[in-house]
Tab-separated table of C-alpha atoms in Angstrom:
chain	number	residue	atom	x	y	z
U	1	MET	CA	6.948	-21.406	-4.075
U	2	SER	CA	6.959	-18.504	-1.619
U	3	ASP	CA	7.259	-17.523	2.018
U	4	PHE	CA	3.780	-15.981	1.897
U	5	SER	CA	2.054	-17.100	-1.314
U	6	ASP	CA	1.894	-20.884	-1.582
U	7	ARG	CA	-1.819	-21.541	-1.318
U	8	PRO	CA	-5.120	-19.993	-0.249
U	9	PHE	CA	-6.313	-20.385	3.324
U	10	ALA	CA	-9.748	-21.957	3.416
U	11	ALA	CA	-11.556	-20.426	6.386
U	12	GLY	CA	-11.185	-18.779	9.767
U	13	SER	CA	-8.367	-16.469	10.809
U	14	MET	CA	-4.594	-16.619	11.187
U	15	PHE	CA	-2.262	-15.117	13.785
U	16	GLY	CA	1.203	-13.820	13.021
U	17	LEU	CA	3.992	-11.574	14.254
U	18	ARG	CA	4.980	-8.402	12.430
U	19	ALA	CA	6.726	-5.058	12.885
U	20	PHE	CA	5.304	-1.546	12.809
U	21	ARG	CA	6.832	1.876	12.537
U	22	VAL	CA	5.658	4.487	15.037
U	23	ASP	CA	5.081	7.924	13.534
U	24	GLY	CA	5.190	11.276	15.321
U	25	LEU	CA	1.504	11.084	16.257
U	26	GLY	CA	1.922	7.702	17.874
U	27	ARG	CA	0.236	5.825	15.042
U	28	LEU	CA	1.360	2.395	13.895
U	29	THR	CA	2.242	2.171	10.210
U	30	GLY	CA	3.629	-0.440	7.873
U	31	VAL	CA	7.391	-0.633	7.436
U	32	SER	CA	7.651	-0.795	3.636
U	33	HIS	CA	4.324	0.814	2.713
U	34	GLN	CA	3.632	3.238	5.521
U	35	SER	CA	-0.158	3.084	5.653
U	36	VAL	CA	-1.626	3.890	9.061
U	37	TRP	CA	-3.211	1.052	11.031
U	38	THR	CA	-6.287	1.951	13.050
U	39	PRO	CA	-7.698	0.237	16.150
U	40	GLY	CA	-10.044	-2.577	15.146
U	41	GLU	CA	-10.411	-3.817	11.587
U	42	ASN	CA	-8.052	-2.690	8.834
U	43	VAL	CA	-8.794	-3.394	5.169
U	44	ALA	CA	-5.916	-3.840	2.717
U	45	GLU	CA	-5.757	-1.880	-0.529
U	46	CYS	CA	-4.184	-3.121	-3.740
U	47	LEU	CA	-1.276	-0.857	-4.723
U	48	GLN	CA	-1.809	-1.653	-8.400
U	49	ASP	CA	-5.369	-0.294	-8.239
U	50	ARG	CA	-4.106	2.785	-6.408
U	51	ALA	CA	-1.526	3.374	-9.154
U	52	VAL	CA	-4.301	3.434	-11.784
U	53	ASN	CA	-6.147	6.147	-9.860
U	54	ILE	CA	-2.973	8.190	-9.402
U	55	TYR	CA	-2.267	7.956	-13.144
U	56	ALA	CA	-5.748	9.268	-13.946
U	57	ARG	CA	-5.299	12.212	-11.573
U	58	LEU	CA	-1.913	13.035	-13.103
U	59	GLN	CA	-3.454	13.006	-16.584
U	60	ALA	CA	-6.181	15.391	-15.441
U	61	ASP	CA	-3.646	17.690	-13.756
U	62	LEU	CA	-1.544	17.753	-16.931
U	63	PHE	CA	-4.560	18.708	-19.023
U	64	ASN	CA	-5.536	21.488	-16.612
U	65	SER	CA	-1.989	22.868	-16.624
U	66	LEU	CA	-2.091	23.098	-20.426
U	67	TYR	CA	-5.644	24.318	-20.924
U	68	GLY	CA	-6.622	25.845	-17.598
U	69	ALA	CA	-8.966	24.435	-14.992
U	70	GLY	CA	-12.000	25.531	-16.989
U	71	GLY	CA	-10.917	23.618	-20.078
U	72	TYR	CA	-9.886	26.662	-22.156
U	73	SER	CA	-6.511	27.103	-23.787
U	74	ILE	CA	-4.121	29.440	-22.007
U	75	HIS	CA	-2.052	29.776	-25.205
U	76	THR	CA	-3.124	32.607	-27.548
U	77	THR	CA	0.084	33.171	-29.529
U	78	PRO	CA	2.241	30.660	-31.393
U	79	PRO	CA	5.584	29.586	-29.907
U	80	PRO	CA	8.871	30.679	-31.510
U	81	THR	CA	9.418	29.039	-34.891
U	82	SER	CA	12.299	26.575	-34.804
U	83	SER	CA	13.011	23.006	-35.761
U	84	SER	CA	12.184	21.908	-32.216
U	85	THR	CA	8.787	23.618	-32.169
U	86	ARG	CA	7.785	23.113	-35.807
U	87	PHE	CA	5.753	20.104	-34.728
U	88	TRP	CA	3.290	22.423	-33.013
U	89	SER	CA	2.968	25.035	-35.773
U	90	SER	CA	0.029	23.400	-37.536
U	91	SER	CA	-2.162	23.113	-34.437
U	92	TRP	CA	-1.040	25.938	-32.142
U	93	PRO	CA	-3.760	28.623	-31.947
U	94	SER	CA	-2.667	31.966	-33.361
U	95	SER	CA	-3.386	35.379	-31.872
U	96	ARG	CA	-6.058	35.818	-34.587
U	97	THR	CA	-8.012	32.751	-33.433
U	98	SER	CA	-11.436	33.785	-32.158
U	99	PRO	CA	-12.456	33.011	-28.558
U	100	ALA	CA	-15.207	30.706	-29.852
U	101	ALA	CA	-12.688	28.752	-31.934
U	102	LEU	CA	-10.330	28.539	-28.964
U	103	ARG	CA	-13.095	27.134	-26.792
U	104	GLN	CA	-13.984	24.605	-29.490
U	105	GLN	CA	-10.350	23.497	-29.803
U	106	ALA	CA	-10.018	23.219	-26.034
U	107	ASP	CA	-13.244	21.224	-25.736
U	108	GLN	CA	-12.078	18.843	-28.462
U	109	ALA	CA	-8.703	18.435	-26.763
U	110	GLN	CA	-10.407	17.810	-23.438
U	111	ARG	CA	-12.600	15.099	-24.957
U	112	ARG	CA	-9.549	13.436	-26.540
U	113	ALA	CA	-7.655	13.576	-23.253
U	114	GLN	CA	-10.596	12.142	-21.322
U	115	ALA	CA	-10.981	9.354	-23.877
U	116	LEU	CA	-7.319	8.433	-23.383
U	117	ILE	CA	-7.749	8.447	-19.603
U	118	ASP	CA	-10.886	6.290	-19.808
U	119	ALA	CA	-9.160	3.817	-22.125
U	120	GLU	CA	-6.128	3.590	-19.839
U	121	GLN	CA	-8.297	3.054	-16.766
U	122	ALA	CA	-10.337	0.369	-18.525
U	123	GLU	CA	-7.190	-1.458	-19.654
U	124	ASN	CA	-5.656	-1.353	-16.199
U	125	ALA	CA	-8.944	-2.350	-14.573
U	126	GLU	CA	-8.992	-5.523	-16.675
U	127	GLU	CA	-5.414	-6.276	-15.674
U	128	SER	CA	-6.176	-5.731	-11.980
U	129	MET	CA	-9.335	-7.837	-11.805
U	130	HIS	CA	-8.110	-9.802	-8.837
U	131	THR	CA	-8.843	-10.114	-5.151
U	132	VAL	CA	-6.539	-8.427	-2.642
U	133	ALA	CA	-4.341	-10.982	-0.812
U	134	ALA	CA	-5.271	-13.778	-3.229
U	135	LEU	CA	-2.660	-15.905	-5.012
U	136	ASP	CA	-2.534	-13.603	-8.051
U	137	CYS	CA	-2.038	-10.458	-5.935
U	138	LYS	CA	1.048	-9.587	-3.892
U	139	CYS	CA	-0.760	-7.082	-1.681
U	140	GLY	CA	-2.348	-7.611	1.722
U	141	PHE	CA	-1.277	-7.444	5.351
U	142	TYR	CA	1.827	-9.574	5.920
U	143	ALA	CA	2.698	-11.415	9.132
U	144	TYR	CA	5.062	-14.207	10.169
U	145	PHE	CA	4.048	-17.349	11.996
U	146	ASP	CA	7.575	-18.776	12.185
U	147	GLY	CA	8.430	-16.504	15.127
U	148	SER	CA	10.363	-13.910	13.127
U	149	ALA	CA	9.667	-10.353	12.071
U	150	ASP	CA	12.331	-9.541	9.498
U	151	TYR	CA	11.519	-5.854	9.168
U	152	TYR	CA	11.692	-5.080	12.891
U	153	GLU	CA	15.399	-4.241	12.979
U	154	THR	CA	15.058	-2.240	9.757
U	155	ALA	CA	12.260	-0.203	11.288
U	156	ARG	CA	14.230	0.348	14.517
U	157	ASP	CA	17.311	1.466	12.590
U	158	GLU	CA	15.233	4.114	10.824
U	159	GLY	CA	13.164	5.287	13.810
U	160	VAL	CA	10.847	4.031	16.521
U	161	ALA	CA	9.320	0.589	15.968
U	162	LEU	CA	7.197	-1.955	17.794
U	163	ALA	CA	6.405	-5.610	17.225
U	164	ALA	CA	2.850	-6.885	17.467
U	165	VAL	CA	0.674	-9.927	16.936
U	166	ILE	CA	-2.070	-9.468	14.359
U	167	GLU	CA	-5.086	-11.521	13.405
U	168	GLY	CA	-5.546	-11.833	9.650
U	169	TYR	CA	-8.819	-12.879	8.069
U	170	GLY	CA	-11.011	-12.363	5.036
U	171	VAL	CA	-9.038	-13.526	2.000
U	172	CYS	CA	-5.804	-15.144	3.193
U	173	THR	CA	-2.859	-16.683	1.375
U	174	THR	CA	-0.290	-18.673	3.299
U	175	GLY	CA	3.298	-19.788	2.728
U	176	SER	CA	6.110	-21.454	4.626
U	177	ARG	CA	6.882	-18.448	6.850
U	178	GLY	CA	3.660	-16.529	7.158
U	179	PHE	CA	0.559	-15.190	5.487
U	180	ARG	CA	-1.046	-12.283	3.669
U	181	ALA	CA	-4.581	-11.215	4.570
U	182	SER	CA	-7.112	-8.793	3.114
U	183	LYS	CA	-8.272	-7.766	6.606
U	184	ALA	CA	-6.447	-7.615	9.908
U	185	ARG	CA	-6.531	-6.254	13.427
U	186	ILE	CA	-3.838	-5.785	16.049
U	187	VAL	CA	-4.410	-8.168	18.965
U	188	ALA	CA	-1.220	-7.662	21.001
U	189	LEU	CA	1.482	-5.010	21.335
U	190	ILE	CA	4.973	-5.948	22.487
U	191	VAL	CA	6.596	-3.170	24.533
U	192	PRO	CA	9.730	-4.218	26.459
U	193	PRO	CA	10.147	-1.956	29.536
U	194	ALA	CA	13.781	-1.276	28.650
U	195	TYR	CA	12.718	-0.081	25.202
U	196	ILE	CA	10.607	2.705	26.695
U	197	GLU	CA	13.609	3.809	28.738
U	198	ASP	CA	15.973	3.906	25.732
U	199	ASP	CA	15.571	7.608	25.083
U	200	LEU	CA	13.042	10.383	25.524
U	201	ARG	CA	11.881	10.374	21.880
U	202	THR	CA	11.150	6.655	21.954
U	203	SER	CA	9.390	6.900	25.308
U	204	ILE	CA	7.118	9.725	24.130
U	205	ARG	CA	6.126	7.959	20.925
U	206	VAL	CA	5.458	4.621	22.604
U	207	ARG	CA	3.273	6.279	25.240
U	208	LYS	CA	1.309	7.905	22.424
U	209	VAL	CA	0.794	4.463	20.896
U	210	LEU	CA	-0.606	3.145	24.184
U	211	ARG	CA	-2.936	6.143	24.314
U	212	ASN	CA	-4.081	5.698	20.702
U	213	TYR	CA	-4.687	1.928	20.922
U	214	PRO	CA	-6.130	1.599	24.446
U	215	ASP	CA	-7.999	-1.670	23.843
U	216	VAL	CA	-4.988	-3.624	22.562
U	217	PRO	CA	-3.312	-5.758	25.261
U	218	VAL	CA	0.334	-4.895	25.948
U	219	TYR	CA	3.014	-7.488	26.734
U	220	ALA	CA	6.595	-7.057	27.891
U	221	SER	CA	8.011	-9.697	25.523
U	222	ASP	CA	7.149	-11.590	22.369
U	223	THR	CA	7.138	-14.810	24.411
U	224	GLU	CA	4.328	-13.487	26.618
U	225	ALA	CA	2.378	-12.114	23.658
U	226	ILE	CA	2.617	-15.362	21.693
U	227	ALA	CA	1.656	-17.412	24.761
U	228	ALA	CA	-1.545	-15.374	25.022
U	229	HIS	CA	-2.142	-15.268	21.258
U	230	PRO	CA	-0.578	-18.412	19.729
U	231	LEU	CA	0.732	-18.009	16.207
U	232	THR	CA	-0.786	-20.086	13.423
U	233	GLU	CA	1.214	-23.240	12.828
U	234	ASP	CA	3.010	-23.674	9.518
U	235	SER	CA	1.123	-26.170	7.380
U	236	THR	CA	3.842	-26.579	4.735
U	237	THR	CA	4.035	-30.342	4.219
U	238	PRO	CA	4.638	-32.746	1.326
U	239	GLU	CA	0.863	-33.010	1.033
U	240	THR	CA	0.233	-29.262	0.754
U	241	CYS	CA	3.223	-28.235	-1.411
U	242	ASP	CA	4.134	-29.857	-4.712
U	243	ASP	CA	7.710	-28.549	-4.497
U	244	PHE	CA	8.239	-29.451	-0.824
U	245	TRP	CA	11.342	-31.588	-1.497
U	246	THR	CA	13.021	-29.167	-3.913
U	247	ARG	CA	12.215	-25.715	-2.562
U	248	SER	CA	14.676	-23.612	-0.581
U	249	ALA	CA	14.072	-23.108	3.139
U	250	SER	CA	14.572	-19.791	4.920
């Protein structure tokens, strides 16, 4: 079915290799979704749930831009009469509208807007009733246990990057190449000596990383890191995958 989403992982934790960007403060971030990883436990967030919250904030900002932060209309005169604005002529408050009537209209509009926001949030909440990193969710912390880290070169091409071994746990979903986890921590950093000497910018950022994540062991190669923190073995077999004999292999 998928490199990362074949089946749920029953219990325990999984170890995998992945790439990180290094930002200007020496923090490790994701490559595609650049959320900052902290020392210790990191908890994944569903991007679909985040989108619902952003939509609600945008709706509120739109209302405030039209009616003012206090909920009162900032429009006191009708717009120019034309075919393009005729739609508004029946509801646009005129200059003769009393302040009390304006407040009433604004309050009614605010209630209608809030009702729309509440309905949208409720609808999206029902659609997103899933567990992060489960089979029906594509979010979570990704890592490879087949020895690759596809995004490493992409991250290096666009800036400073490091590879690392992470431990994933909580809710985990596994595939033929790696896993997704709802929780994760960095257990090993891979910092080749030559990489630090590449250029001054790289050296400065990497040294900041070592300062910011002092409790994470550092290894000079992925071979050394994986020897100390063995990657989880791929369990894709004819017994675990219904499409084992027909699926494509990476």
